[in-house]
CSV table of C-alpha atoms in Angstrom, one decimal:
chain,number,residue,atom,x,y,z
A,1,UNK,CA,77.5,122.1,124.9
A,2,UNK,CA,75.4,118.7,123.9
A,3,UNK,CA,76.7,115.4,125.0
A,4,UNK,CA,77.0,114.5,121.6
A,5,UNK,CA,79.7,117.2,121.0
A,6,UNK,CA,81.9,116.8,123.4
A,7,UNK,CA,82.7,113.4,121.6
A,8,UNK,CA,85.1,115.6,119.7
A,9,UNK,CA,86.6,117.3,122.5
A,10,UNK,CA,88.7,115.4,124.9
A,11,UNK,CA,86.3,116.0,127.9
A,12,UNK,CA,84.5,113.9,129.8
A,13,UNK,CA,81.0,113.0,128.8
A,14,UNK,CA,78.4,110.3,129.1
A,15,UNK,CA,78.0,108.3,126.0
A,16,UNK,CA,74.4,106.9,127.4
A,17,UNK,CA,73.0,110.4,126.2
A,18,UNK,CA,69.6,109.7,124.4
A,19,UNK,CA,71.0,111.5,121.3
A,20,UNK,CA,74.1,109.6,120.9
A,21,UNK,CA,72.1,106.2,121.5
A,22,UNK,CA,69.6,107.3,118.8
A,23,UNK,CA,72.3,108.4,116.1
A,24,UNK,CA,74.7,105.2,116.8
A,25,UNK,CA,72.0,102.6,116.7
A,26,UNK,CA,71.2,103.9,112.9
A,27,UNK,CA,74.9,103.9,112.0
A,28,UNK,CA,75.0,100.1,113.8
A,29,UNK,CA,72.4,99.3,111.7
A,30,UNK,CA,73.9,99.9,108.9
A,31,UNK,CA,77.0,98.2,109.9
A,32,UNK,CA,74.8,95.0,110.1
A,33,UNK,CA,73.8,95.1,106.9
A,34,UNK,CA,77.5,95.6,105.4
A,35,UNK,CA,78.4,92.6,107.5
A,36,UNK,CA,75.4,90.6,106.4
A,37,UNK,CA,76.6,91.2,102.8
A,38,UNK,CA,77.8,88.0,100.7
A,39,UNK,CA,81.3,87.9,99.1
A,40,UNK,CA,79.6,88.2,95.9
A,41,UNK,CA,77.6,91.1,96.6
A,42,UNK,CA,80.6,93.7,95.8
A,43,UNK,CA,79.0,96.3,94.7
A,44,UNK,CA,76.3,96.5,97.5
A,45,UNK,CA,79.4,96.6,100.0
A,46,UNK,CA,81.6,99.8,98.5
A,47,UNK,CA,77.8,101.5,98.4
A,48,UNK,CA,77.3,100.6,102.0
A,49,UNK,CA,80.9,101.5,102.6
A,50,UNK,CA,80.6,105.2,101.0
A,51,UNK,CA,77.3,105.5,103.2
A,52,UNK,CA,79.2,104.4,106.7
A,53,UNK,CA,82.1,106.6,106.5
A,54,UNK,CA,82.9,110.0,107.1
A,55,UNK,CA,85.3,109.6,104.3
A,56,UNK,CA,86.3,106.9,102.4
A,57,UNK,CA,88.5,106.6,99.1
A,58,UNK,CA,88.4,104.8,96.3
A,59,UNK,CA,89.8,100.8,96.0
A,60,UNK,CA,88.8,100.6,99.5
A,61,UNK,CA,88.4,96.8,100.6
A,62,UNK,CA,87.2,95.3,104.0
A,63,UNK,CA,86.8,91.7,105.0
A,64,UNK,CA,83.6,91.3,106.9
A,65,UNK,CA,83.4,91.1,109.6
A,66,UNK,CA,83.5,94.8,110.5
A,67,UNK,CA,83.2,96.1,114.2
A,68,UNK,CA,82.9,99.8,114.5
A,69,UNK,CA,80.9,101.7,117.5
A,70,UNK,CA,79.5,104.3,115.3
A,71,UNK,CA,79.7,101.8,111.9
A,72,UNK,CA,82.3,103.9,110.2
A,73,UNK,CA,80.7,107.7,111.0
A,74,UNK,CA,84.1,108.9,112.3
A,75,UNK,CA,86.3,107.0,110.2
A,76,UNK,CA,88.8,108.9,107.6
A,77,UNK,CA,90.0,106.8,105.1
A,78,UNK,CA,92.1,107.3,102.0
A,79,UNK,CA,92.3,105.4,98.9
A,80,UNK,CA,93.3,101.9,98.2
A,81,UNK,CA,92.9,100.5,102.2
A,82,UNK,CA,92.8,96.9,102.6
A,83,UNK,CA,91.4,95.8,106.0
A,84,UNK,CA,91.5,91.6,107.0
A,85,UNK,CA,88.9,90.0,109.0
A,86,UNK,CA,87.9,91.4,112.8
A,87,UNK,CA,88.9,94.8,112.3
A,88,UNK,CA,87.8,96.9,115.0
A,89,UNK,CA,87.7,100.5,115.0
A,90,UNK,CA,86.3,101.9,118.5
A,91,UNK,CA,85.6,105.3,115.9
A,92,UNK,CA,83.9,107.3,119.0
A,93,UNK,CA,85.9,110.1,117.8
A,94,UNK,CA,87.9,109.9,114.2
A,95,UNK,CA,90.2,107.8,113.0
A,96,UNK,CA,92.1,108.6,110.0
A,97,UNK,CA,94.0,106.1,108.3
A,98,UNK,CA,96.5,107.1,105.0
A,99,UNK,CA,96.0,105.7,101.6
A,100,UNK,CA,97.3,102.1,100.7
A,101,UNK,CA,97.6,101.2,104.1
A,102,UNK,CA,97.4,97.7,105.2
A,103,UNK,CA,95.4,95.9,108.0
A,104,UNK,CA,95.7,92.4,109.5
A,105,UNK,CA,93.2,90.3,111.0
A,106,UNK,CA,92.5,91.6,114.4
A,107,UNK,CA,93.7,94.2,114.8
A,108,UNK,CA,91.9,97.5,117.3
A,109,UNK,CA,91.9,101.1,116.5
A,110,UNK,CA,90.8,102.9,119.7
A,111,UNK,CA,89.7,106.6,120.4
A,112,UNK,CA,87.7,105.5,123.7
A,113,UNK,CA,89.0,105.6,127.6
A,114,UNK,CA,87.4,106.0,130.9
A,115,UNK,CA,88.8,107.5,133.9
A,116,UNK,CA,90.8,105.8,136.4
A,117,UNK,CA,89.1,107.0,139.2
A,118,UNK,CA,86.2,104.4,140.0
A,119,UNK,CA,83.4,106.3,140.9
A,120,UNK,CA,83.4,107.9,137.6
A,121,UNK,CA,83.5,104.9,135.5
A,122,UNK,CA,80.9,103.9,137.7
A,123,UNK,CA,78.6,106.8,136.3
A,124,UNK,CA,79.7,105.7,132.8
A,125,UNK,CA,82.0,108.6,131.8
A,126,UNK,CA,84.2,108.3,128.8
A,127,UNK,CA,86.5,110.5,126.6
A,128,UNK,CA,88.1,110.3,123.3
A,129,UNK,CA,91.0,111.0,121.8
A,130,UNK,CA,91.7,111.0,117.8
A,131,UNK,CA,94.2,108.8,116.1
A,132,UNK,CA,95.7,109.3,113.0
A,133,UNK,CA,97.7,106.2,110.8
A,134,UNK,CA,99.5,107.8,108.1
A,135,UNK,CA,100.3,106.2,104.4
A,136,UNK,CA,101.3,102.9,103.2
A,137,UNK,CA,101.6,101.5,106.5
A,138,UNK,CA,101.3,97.2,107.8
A,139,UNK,CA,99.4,96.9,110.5
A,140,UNK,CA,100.2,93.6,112.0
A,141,UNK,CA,97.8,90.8,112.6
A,142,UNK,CA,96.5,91.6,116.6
A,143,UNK,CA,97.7,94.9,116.7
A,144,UNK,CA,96.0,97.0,119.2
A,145,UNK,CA,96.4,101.0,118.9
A,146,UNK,CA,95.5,103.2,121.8
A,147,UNK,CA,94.0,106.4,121.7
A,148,UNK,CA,95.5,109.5,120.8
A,149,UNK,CA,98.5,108.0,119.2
A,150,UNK,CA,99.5,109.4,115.8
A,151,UNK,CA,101.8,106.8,112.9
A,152,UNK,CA,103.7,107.9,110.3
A,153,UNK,CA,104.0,106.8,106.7
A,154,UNK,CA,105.4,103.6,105.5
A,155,UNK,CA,105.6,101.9,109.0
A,156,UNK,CA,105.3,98.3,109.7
A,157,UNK,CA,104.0,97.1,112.9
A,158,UNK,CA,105.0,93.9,113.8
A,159,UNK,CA,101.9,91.4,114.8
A,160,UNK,CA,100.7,91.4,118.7
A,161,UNK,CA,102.3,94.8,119.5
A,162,UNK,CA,100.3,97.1,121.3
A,163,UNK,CA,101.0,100.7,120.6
A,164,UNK,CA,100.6,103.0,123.4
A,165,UNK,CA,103.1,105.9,121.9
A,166,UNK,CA,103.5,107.4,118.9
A,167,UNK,CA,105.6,105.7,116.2
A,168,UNK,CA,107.5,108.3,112.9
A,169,UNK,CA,107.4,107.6,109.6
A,170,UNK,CA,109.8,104.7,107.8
A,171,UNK,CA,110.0,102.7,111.0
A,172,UNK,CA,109.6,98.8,111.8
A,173,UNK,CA,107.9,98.7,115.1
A,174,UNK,CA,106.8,95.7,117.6
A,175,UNK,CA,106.2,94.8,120.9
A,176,UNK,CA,104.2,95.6,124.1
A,177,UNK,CA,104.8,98.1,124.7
A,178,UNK,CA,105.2,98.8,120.9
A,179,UNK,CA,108.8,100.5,119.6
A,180,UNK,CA,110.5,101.0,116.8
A,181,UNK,CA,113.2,97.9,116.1
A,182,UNK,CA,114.8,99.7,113.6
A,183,UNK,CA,114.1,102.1,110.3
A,184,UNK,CA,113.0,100.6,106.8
A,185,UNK,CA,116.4,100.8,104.7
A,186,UNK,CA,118.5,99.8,101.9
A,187,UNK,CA,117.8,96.1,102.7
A,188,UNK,CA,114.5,96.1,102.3
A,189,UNK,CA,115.0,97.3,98.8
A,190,UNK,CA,116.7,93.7,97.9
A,191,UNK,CA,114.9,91.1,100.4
A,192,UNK,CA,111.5,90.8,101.1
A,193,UNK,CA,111.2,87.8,104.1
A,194,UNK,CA,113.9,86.0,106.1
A,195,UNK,CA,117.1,86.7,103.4
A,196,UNK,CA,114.4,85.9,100.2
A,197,UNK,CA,115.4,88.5,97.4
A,198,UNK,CA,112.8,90.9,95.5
A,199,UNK,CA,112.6,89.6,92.1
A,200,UNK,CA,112.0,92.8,90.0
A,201,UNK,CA,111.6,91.2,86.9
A,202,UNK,CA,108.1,89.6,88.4
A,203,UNK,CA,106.7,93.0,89.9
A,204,UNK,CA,104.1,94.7,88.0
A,205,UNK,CA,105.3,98.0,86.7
A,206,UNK,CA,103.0,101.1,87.1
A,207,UNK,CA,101.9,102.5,83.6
């Protein structure tokens, strides 16, 4: 098996393999260009974006900069994704994140580790694990998510917490190490921040 697949695996492998180097340096350069873009430039950006990613929905929107290790080429997004400045997804393996999900500036997706055992790391080994963010989550400013971890739908993950297990669906979750604080519920439906009520009257109605 070629270095290049056992990416996908699990396994150890050595990510210095001439083929891998040869492959991310194009998708890197590509990811320089997206990041070079100016705020007016839209339209050159969601081109760049559909060429980067493995998959990528519509009403997609990322704040430059981008930091990605392969520029996007394992990423899995759905529709609608908005992503604030410094997001970094180490996509050495894929990464698939649910439509309308939300991130915050800062925040670390991970699929990378290296062995504990010295002597290893020392030869450069590294393995990967996939993670998988489900729908209509918020993805807190600094939020760190470690590989192999897997998030449900509509959870909210408080800013700073590092997420080292995995998390269900309708959850808030925070703190290092990240757990859930309690499920979204029938207060949320009437106050948005700190005891401020929902206004319904100002909220745009779907068609």
């Amino acid at each position: 098996m070629k270095m290049k697949d056992k990416m996908h695996t699990g396994e150890l492998y050595f990510p210095g393999d001439e083929e891998i180097i040869e492959w991310q340096t194009k998708c890197l350069d590509r990811l320089y260009d997206f990041n070079m873009t100016r705020p007016t430039e839209f339209e050159k950006r969601q081109a760049l974006m559909k060429e980067m990613f493995a998959e990528i929905g519509e009403g997609c929107y990322i704040e430059p900069p981008f930091h990605s290790n392969f520029g996007g080429a394992h990423c899995h997004w759905g529709k609608n994704i908005y992503a604030n400045f410094n997001l970094t997804m180490v996509d050495d393996t894929h990464i698939y994140v649910g439509d309308y999900t939300m991130f915050g500036p800062n925040v670390t997706v991970a699929t990378a580790g290296h062995p504990i055992l010295p002597e290893l790391r020392q030869k450069g080994y590294q393995y990967n694990a996939p993670v998988y963010i489900g729908k209509n989550c918020w993805i807190g400013a600094g939020v760190v998510i470690l590989p192999g971890i897997t998030i449900g739908d509509n959870v909210v993950i408080g800013a700073g917490s590092i997420v080292t297990k995995d998390l269900p669906s309708n959850v808030v979750a925070v703190g290092n190490p990240c757990k859930v604080l309690r499920e979204v519920n029938e207060y949320d439906k009437e106050y948005y921040f700190k005891n401020r009520k929902i206004d319904y009257s100002t909220i745009i109605k779907e068609e």
